Tab-separated table of C-alpha atoms and ligand atoms in Angstrom:
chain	number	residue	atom	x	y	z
A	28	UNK	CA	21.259	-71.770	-15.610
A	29	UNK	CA	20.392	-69.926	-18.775
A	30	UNK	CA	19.457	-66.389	-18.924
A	31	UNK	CA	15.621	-66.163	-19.372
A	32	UNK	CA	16.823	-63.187	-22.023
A	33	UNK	CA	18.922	-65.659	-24.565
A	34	UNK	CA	22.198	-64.984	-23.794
A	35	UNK	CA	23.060	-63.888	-28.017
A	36	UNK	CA	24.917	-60.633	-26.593
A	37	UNK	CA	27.960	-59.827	-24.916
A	38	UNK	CA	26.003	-57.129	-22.967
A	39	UNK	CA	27.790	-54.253	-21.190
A	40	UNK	CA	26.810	-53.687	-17.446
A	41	UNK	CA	24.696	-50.555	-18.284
A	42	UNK	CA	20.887	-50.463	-18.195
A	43	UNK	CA	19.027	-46.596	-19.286
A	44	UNK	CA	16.063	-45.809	-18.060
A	45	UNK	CA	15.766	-41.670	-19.997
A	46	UNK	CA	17.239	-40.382	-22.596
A	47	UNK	CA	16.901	-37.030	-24.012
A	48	UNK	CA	18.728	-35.848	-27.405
A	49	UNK	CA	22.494	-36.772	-27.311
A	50	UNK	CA	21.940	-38.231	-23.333
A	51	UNK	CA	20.947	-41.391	-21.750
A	52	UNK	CA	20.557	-41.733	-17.972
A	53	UNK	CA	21.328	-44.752	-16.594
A	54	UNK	CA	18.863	-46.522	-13.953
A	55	UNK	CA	21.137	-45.986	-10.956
A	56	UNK	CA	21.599	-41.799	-11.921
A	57	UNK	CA	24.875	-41.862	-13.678
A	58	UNK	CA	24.520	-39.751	-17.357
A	59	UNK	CA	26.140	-40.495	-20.375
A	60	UNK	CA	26.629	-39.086	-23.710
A	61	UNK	CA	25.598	-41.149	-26.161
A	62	UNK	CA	27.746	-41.149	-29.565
A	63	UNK	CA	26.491	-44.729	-30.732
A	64	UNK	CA	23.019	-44.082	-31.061
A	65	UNK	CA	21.683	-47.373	-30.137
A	66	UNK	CA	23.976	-48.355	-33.320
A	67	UNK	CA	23.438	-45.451	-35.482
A	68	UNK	CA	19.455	-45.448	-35.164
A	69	UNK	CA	18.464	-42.796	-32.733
A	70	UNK	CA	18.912	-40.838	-36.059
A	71	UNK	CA	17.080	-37.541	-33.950
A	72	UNK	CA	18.490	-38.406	-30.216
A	73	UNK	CA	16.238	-39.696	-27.388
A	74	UNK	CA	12.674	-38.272	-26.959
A	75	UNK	CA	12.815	-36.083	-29.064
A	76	UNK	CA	9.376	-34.230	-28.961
A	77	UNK	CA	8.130	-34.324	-32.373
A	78	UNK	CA	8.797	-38.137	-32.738
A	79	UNK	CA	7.054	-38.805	-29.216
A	80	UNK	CA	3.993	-36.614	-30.093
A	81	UNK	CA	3.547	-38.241	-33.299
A	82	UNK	CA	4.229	-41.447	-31.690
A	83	UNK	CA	1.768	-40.792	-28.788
A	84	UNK	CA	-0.922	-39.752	-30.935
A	85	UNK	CA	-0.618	-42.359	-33.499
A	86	UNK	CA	-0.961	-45.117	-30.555
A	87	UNK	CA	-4.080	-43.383	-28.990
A	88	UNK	CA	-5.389	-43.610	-32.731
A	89	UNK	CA	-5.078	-47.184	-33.720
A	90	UNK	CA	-1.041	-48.716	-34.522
A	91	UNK	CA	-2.072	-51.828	-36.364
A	92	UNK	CA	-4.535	-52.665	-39.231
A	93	UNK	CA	-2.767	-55.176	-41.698
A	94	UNK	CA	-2.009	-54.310	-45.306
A	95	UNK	CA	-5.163	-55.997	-46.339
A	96	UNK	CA	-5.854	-51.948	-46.120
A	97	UNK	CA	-4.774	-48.725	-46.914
A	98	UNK	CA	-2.151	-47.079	-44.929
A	99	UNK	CA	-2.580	-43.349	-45.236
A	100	UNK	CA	0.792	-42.876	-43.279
A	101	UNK	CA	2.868	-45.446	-44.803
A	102	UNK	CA	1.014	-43.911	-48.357
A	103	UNK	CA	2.626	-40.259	-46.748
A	104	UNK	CA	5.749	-41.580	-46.101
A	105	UNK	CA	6.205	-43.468	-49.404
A	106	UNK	CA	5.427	-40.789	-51.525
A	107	UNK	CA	7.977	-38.783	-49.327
A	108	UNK	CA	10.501	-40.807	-49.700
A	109	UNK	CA	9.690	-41.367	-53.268
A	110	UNK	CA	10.024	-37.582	-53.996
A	111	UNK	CA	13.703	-37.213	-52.251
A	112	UNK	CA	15.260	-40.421	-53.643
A	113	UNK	CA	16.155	-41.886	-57.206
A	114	UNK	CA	13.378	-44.334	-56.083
A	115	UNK	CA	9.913	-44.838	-57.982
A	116	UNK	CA	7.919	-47.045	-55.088
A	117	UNK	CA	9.058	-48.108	-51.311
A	118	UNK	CA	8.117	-51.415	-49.317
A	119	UNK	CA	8.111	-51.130	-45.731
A	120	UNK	CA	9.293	-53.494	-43.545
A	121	UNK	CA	11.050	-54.053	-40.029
A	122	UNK	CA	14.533	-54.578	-39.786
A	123	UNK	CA	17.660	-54.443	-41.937
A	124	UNK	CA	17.901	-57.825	-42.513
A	125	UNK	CA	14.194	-58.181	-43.636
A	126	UNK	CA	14.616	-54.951	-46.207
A	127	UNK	CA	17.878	-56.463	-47.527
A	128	UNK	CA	16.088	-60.151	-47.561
A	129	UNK	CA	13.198	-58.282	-49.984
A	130	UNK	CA	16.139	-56.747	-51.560
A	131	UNK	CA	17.538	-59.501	-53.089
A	132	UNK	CA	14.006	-61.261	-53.660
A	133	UNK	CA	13.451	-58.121	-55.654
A	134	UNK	CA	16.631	-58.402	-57.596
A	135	UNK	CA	15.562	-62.067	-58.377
A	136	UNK	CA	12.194	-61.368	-59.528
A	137	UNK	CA	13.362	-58.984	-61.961
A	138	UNK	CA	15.611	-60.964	-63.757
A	139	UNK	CA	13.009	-63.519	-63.818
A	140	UNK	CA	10.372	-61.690	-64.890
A	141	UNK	CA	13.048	-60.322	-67.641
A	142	UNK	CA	13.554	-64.402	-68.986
A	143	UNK	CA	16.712	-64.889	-66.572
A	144	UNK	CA	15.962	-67.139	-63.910
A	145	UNK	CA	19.727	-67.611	-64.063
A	146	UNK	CA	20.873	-64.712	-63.058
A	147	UNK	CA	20.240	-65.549	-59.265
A	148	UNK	CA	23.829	-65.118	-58.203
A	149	UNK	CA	24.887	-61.803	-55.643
A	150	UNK	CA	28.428	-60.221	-55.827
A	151	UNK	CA	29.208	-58.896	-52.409
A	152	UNK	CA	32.029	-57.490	-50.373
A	153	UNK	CA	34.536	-58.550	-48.220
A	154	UNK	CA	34.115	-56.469	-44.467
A	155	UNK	CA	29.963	-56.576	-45.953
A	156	UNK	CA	27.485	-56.691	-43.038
A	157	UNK	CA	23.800	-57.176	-44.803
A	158	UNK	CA	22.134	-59.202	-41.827
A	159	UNK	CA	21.490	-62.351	-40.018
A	160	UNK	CA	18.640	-63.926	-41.738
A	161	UNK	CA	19.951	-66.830	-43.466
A	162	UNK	CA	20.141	-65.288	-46.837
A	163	UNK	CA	21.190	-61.974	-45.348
A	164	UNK	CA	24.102	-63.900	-43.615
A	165	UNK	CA	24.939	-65.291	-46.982
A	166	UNK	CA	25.529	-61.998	-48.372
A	167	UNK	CA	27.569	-60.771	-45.061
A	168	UNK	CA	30.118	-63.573	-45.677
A	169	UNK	CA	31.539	-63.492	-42.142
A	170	UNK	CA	32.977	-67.005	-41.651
A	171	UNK	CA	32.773	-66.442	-37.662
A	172	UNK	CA	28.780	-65.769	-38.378
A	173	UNK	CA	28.187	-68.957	-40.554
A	174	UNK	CA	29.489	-71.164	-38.377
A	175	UNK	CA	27.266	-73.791	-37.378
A	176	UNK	CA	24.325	-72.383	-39.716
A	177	UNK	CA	24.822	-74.406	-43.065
A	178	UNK	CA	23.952	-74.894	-45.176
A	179	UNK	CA	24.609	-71.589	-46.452
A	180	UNK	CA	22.262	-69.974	-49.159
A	181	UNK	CA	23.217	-70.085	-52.602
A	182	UNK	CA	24.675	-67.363	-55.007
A	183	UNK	CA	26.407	-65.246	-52.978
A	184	UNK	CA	30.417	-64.169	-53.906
A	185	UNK	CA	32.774	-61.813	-52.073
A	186	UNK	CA	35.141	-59.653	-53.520
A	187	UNK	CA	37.780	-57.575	-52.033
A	188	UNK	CA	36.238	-54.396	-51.132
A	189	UNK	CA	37.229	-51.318	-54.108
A	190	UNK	CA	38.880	-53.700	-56.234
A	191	UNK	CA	37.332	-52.999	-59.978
A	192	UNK	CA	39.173	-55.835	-61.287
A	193	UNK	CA	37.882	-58.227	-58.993
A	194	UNK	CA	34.601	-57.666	-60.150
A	195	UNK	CA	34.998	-57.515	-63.504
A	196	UNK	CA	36.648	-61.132	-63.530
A	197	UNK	CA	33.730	-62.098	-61.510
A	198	UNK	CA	30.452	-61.474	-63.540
A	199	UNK	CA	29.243	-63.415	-65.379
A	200	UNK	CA	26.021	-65.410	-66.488
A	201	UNK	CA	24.298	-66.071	-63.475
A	202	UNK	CA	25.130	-62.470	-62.208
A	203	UNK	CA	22.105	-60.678	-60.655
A	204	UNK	CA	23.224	-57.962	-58.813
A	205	UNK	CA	26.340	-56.209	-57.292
A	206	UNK	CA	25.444	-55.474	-53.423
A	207	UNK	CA	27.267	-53.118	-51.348
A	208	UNK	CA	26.939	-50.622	-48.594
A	209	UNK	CA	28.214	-47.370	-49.845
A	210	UNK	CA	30.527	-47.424	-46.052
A	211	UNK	CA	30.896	-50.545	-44.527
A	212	UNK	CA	29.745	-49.958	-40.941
A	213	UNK	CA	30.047	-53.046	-38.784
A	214	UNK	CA	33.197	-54.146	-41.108
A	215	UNK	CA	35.097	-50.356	-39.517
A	216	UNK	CA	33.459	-47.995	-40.965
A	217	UNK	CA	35.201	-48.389	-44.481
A	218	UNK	CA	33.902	-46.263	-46.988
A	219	UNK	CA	34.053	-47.283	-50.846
A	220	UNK	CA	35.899	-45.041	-53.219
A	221	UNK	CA	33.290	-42.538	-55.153
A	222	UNK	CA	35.533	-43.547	-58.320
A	223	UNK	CA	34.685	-47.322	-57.249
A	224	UNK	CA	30.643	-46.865	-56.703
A	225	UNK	CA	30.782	-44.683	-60.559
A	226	UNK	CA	32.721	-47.865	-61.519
A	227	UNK	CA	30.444	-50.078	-60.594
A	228	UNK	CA	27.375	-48.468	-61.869
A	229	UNK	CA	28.676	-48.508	-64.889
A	230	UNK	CA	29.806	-51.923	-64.831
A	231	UNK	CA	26.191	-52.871	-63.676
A	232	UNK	CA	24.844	-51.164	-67.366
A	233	UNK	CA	27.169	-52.210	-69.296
A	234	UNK	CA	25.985	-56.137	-68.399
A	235	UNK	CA	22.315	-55.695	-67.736
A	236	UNK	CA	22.585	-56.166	-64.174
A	237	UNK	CA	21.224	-54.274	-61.065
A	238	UNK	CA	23.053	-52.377	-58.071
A	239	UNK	CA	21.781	-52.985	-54.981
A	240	UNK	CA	22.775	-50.544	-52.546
A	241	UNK	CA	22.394	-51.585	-48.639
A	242	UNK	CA	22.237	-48.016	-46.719
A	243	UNK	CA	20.520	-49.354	-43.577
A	244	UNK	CA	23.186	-47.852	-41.655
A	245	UNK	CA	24.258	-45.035	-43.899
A	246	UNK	CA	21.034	-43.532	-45.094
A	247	UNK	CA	18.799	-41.064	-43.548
A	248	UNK	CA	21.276	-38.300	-43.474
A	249	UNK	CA	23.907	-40.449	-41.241
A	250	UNK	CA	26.549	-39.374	-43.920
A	251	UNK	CA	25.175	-35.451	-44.048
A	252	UNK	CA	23.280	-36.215	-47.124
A	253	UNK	CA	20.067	-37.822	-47.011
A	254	UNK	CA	21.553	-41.072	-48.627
A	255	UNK	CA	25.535	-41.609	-48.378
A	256	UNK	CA	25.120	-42.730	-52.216
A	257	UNK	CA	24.782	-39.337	-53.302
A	258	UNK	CA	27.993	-38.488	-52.420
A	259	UNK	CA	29.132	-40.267	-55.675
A	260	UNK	CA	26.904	-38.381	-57.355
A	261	UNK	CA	25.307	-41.947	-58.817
A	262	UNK	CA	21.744	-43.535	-58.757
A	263	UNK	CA	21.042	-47.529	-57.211
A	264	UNK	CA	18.572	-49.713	-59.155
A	265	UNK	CA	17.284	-50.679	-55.582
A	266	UNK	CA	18.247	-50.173	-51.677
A	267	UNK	CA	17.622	-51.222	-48.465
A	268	UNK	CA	17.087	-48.526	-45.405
A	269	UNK	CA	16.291	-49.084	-41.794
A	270	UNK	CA	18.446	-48.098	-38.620
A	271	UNK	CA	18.241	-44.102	-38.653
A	272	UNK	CA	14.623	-44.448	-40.431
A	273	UNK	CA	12.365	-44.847	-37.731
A	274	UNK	CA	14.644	-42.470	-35.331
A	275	UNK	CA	14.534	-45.746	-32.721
A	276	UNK	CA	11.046	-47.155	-33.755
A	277	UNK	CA	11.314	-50.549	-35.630
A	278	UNK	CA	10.808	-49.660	-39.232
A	279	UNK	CA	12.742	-50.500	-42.653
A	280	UNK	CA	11.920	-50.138	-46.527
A	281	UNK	CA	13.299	-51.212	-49.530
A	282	UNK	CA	13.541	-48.243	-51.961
A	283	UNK	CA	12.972	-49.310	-56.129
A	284	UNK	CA	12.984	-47.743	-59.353
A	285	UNK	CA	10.065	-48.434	-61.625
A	286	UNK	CA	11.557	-51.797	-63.484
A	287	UNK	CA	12.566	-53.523	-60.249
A	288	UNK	CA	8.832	-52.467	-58.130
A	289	UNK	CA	6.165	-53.486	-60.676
A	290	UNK	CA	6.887	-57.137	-60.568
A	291	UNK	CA	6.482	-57.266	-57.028
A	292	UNK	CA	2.665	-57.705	-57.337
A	293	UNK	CA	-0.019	-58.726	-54.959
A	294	UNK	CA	1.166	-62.233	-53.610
A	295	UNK	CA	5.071	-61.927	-53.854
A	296	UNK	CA	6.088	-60.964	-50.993
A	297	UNK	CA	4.560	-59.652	-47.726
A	298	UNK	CA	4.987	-58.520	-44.068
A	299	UNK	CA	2.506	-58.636	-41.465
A	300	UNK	CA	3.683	-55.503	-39.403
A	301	UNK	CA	5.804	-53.981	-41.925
A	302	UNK	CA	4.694	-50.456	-42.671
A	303	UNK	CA	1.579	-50.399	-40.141
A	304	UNK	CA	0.313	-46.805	-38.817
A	305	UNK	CA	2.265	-46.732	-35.669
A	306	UNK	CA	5.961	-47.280	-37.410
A	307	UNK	CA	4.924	-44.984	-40.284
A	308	UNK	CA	4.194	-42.019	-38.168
A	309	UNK	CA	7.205	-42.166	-36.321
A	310	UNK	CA	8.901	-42.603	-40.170
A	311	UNK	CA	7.371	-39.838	-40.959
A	312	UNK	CA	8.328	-37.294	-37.480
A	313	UNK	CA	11.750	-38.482	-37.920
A	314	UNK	CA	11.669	-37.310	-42.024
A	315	UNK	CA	9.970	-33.549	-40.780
A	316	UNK	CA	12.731	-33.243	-38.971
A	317	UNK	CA	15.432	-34.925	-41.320
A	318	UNK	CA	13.795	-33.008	-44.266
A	319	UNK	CA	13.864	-29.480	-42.731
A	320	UNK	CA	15.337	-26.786	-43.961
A	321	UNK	CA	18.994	-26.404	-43.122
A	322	UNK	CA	18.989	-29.248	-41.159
A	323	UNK	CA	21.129	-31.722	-43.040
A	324	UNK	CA	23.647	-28.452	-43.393
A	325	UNK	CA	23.763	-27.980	-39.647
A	326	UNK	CA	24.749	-31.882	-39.538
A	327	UNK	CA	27.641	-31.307	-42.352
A	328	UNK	CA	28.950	-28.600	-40.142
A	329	UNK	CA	28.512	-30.615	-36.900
A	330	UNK	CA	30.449	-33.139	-38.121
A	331	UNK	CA	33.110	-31.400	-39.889
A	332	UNK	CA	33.580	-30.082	-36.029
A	333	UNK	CA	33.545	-33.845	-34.968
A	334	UNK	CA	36.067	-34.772	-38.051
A	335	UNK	CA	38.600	-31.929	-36.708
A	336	UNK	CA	38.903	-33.051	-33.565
A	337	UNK	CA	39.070	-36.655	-34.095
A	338	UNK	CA	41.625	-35.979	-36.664
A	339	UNK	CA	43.531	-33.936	-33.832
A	340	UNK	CA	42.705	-36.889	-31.571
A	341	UNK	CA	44.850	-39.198	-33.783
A	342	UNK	CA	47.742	-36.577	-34.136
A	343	UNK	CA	48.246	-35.917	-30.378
A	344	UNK	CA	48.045	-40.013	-29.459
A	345	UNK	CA	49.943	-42.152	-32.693
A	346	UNK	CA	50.012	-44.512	-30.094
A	347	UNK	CA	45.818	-45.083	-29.544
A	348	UNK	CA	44.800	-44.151	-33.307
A	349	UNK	CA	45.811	-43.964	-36.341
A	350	UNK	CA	43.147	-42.555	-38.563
A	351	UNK	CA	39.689	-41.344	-38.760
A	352	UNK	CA	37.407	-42.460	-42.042
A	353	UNK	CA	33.687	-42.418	-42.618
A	354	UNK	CA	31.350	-40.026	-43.462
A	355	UNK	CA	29.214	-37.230	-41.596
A	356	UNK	CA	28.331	-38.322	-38.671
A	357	UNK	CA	29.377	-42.271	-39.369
A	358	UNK	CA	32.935	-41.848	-38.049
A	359	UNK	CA	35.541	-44.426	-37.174
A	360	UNK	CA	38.467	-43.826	-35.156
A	361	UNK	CA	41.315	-46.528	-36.357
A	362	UNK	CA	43.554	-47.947	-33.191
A	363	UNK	CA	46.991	-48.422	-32.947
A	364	UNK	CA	47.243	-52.605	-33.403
A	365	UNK	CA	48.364	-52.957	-29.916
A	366	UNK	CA	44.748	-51.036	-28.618
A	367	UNK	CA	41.638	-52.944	-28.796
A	368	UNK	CA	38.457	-51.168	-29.958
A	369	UNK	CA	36.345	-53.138	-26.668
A	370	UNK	CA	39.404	-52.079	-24.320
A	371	UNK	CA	39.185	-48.032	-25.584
A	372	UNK	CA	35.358	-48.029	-26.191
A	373	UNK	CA	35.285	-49.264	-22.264
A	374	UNK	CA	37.700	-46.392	-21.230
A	375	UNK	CA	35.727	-43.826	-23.080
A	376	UNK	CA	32.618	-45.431	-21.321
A	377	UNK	CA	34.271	-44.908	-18.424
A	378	UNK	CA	34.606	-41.219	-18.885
A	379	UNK	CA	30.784	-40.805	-19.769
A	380	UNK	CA	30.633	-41.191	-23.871
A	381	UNK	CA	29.314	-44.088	-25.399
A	382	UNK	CA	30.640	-45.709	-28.843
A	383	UNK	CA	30.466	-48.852	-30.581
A	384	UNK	CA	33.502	-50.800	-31.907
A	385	UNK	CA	33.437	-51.933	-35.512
A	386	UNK	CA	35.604	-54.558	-37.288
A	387	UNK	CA	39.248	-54.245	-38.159
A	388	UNK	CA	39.504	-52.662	-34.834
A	389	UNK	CA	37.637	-49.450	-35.610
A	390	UNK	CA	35.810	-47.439	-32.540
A	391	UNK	CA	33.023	-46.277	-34.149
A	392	UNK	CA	31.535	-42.393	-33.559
A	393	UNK	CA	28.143	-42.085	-34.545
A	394	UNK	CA	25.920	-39.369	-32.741
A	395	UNK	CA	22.577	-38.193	-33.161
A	396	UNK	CA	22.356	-36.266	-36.353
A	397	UNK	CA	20.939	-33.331	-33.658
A	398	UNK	CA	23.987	-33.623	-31.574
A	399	UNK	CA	25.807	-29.884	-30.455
A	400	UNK	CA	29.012	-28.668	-31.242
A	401	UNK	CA	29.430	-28.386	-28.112
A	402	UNK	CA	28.400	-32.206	-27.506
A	403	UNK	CA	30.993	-32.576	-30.012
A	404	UNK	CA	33.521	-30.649	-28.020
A	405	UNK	CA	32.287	-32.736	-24.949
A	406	UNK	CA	32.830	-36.358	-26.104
A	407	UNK	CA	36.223	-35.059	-27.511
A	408	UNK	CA	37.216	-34.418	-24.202
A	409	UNK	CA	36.415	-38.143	-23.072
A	410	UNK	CA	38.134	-39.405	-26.271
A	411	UNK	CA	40.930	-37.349	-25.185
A	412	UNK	CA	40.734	-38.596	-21.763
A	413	UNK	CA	40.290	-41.980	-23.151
A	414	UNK	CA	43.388	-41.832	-25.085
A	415	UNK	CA	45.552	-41.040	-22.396
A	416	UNK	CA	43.689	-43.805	-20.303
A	417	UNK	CA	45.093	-46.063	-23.125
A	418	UNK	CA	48.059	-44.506	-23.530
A	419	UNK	CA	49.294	-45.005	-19.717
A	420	UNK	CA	48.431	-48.641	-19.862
A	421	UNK	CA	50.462	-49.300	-22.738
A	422	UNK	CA	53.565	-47.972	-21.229
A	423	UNK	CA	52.852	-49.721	-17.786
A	424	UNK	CA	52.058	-52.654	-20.053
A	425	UNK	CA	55.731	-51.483	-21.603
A	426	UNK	CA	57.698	-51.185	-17.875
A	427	UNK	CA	56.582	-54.536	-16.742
B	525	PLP	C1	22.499	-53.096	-39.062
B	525	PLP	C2	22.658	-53.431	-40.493
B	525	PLP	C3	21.884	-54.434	-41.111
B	525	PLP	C4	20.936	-55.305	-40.333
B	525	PLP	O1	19.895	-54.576	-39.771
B	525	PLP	P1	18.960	-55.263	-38.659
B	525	PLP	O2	17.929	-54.226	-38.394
B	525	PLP	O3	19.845	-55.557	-37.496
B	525	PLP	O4	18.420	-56.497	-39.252
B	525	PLP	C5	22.055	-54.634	-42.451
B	525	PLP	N1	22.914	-53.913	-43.174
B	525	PLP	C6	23.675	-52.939	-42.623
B	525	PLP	C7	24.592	-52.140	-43.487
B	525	PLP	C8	23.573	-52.681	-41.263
B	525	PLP	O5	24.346	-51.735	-40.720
């Protein structure tokens, strides 16, 4: 018999009942670090105080009114955002997929609005993960993730991933927007060339049209600065932003300039909870603490610490992994062909550290931007005795 909870997971055997920071507690006692962060979106760890009081408050207050009103705390949080971004005006919404959805509605109005209703068409990635809304699954690509869902929405292209030449070939009339995630997360944590996201925001100017920058999993400081964009030291004409954003509470925006916002006017698009008191004040708690002083220093340090000793990591086992890539805190650890990201992320389970594998068998690090050095030092110890886990099954694997 089915599952009354649809069965759309391959879920592990673990259920938490407390977390606090960088730890989870499972319901039966048994304490894990957790370096996955709920997929990189317990951006400030479990419970942490500020988020729960704001959280707590909010709810005793009143959570829901509808945008038919005001929103003082979504206006707060806007304006916030607004003030540490390239970004004129912010839409809230829920989810990843429903920020990347209004995204590329966004993208679509402008060009309209500009006399190009032709210019509909997306140029995505190859490795992109954008969603699982229809259109949002358009723009992901992933054959394996279609299936069965046709017809699939028009306008969408992929490219490989960094090649300039690619997408120079491929513009053309009906081009709207280039949309890419400044690292690839689910694809294995593949980060695009600086040189490449210059390239393409030049290549954007030069024809007239927009870049669209999906950061729901690399934004809010995940990549030690606020947005992982900045690294290349270049502006978006747009981007999407969820995960880390609401530090665990449901919450995601689309960020605009000016020329892309004003011609999303009363009656083009809309969200019933998006933005509603309750998510905003948790948006907000996590930005105080995102926002503060030194913090976004203290996680560049942390995860230099974290990038050391998963570099080490792939020294001391050649065998288990061959390379680390990301950014900050967004880390992925590439195996060895013959070592499956589910078989090592189960051993390092196993040893009390949580992770979450990524495509093109990547096990992907991603702790709470508040996580220790010493946390650090702890989960390399259960990498470490995760590797030689893997590594003594290989060779029994070898002797048989
Ligand atoms: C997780 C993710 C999404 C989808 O977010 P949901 O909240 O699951 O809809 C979209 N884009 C990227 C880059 C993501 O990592």
């Amino acid at each position: 018999m089915i599952p009354a909870l649809m069965p759309t997971y391959n879920r592990a055997d673990l259920a938490f009942e407390r977390g606090e920071g960088a730890w989870l507690w499972t319901t039966d006692g048994r304490r894990f670090l957790d370096f996955g962060s709920g997929i990189a979106t317990t951006s400030i760890g479990h419970a942490h105080p500020h988020l729960v009081q704001a959280i707590q408050e909010q709810a005793a207050k009143v959570m829901h009114t509808s945008n038919l009103y005001r929103v003082p705390q979504a206006e707060r949080l806007a304006a916030r955002l607004v003030e540490t971004s390239f970004a004129d005006s912010v839409f809230f919404c829920n989810s990843g997929a429903e920020a990347n959805e209004g995204m590329m509605k966004a993208v679509r109005k402008y060009h309209a609005e500009n006399g190009h209703p032709e210019k509909f068409g997306f140029l995505c990635f190859e490795g992109a993960f954008h969603g699982r809304t229809l259109a949002t699954l358009a723009a992901t690509g992933n054959a394996k993730y279609l299936a069965g869902f046709g017809p699939v929405v028009e306008g969408y292209r992929h490219l490989p991933f960094g090649n300039m030449n690619a997408v120079r070939d491929a513009i053309d009339g009906s081009t709207a927007a280039i949309i890419i995630e400044p690292i690839q997360g689910e694809g294995g944590v593949r980060p695009a060339d600086l040189r490449f996201l210059q390239e393409l925001r030049a290549v954007c100017d030069e024809y007239g049209i927009l870049l669209a920058l999906d950061e729901v999993q690399t934004g809010m400081g995940r990549s030690g600065k606020l947005w992982a964009h900045q690294w290349a030291r270049i502006e978006p004409d747009v981007m999407s932003s969820a995960k880390g954003i609401g530090g665990g509470f449901p919450l995601g925006a689309i960020l605009a300039k000016e020329k892309v916002a004003k011609y999303l006017v009363p009656g083009t698009h809309g969200t019933t909870y998006g933005g509603n008191p309750l998510a905003c004040a948790a948006g907000n708690a996590v930005l105080d603490v995102i926002l503060a002083p030194g913090f976004l220093d203290q996680v560049d340090r942390v995860a230099r610490h974290l990038w050391r000793g998963m570099e080490e990591l792939a020294r001391k086992h050649p065998h288990v992994a061959t390379g680390v890539r990301g950014a900050g805190l967004l880390v992925g650890l590439q195996l060895a062909p013959d070592v499956l990201n589910g078989d090592m992320q189960a051993a390092a389970a196993e040893e009390g550290l949580l992770t979450v594998a990524a495509g093109q068998n990547v096990l992907r690090v991603a702790p709470p931007l508040i996580v220790t050095e010493d946390e650090v030092d702890q989960a390399l110890a259960m990498l470490e005795r995760a590797a030689r886990r893997m590594t003594l099954a290989a060779a029994q694997a070898d002797a048989q």
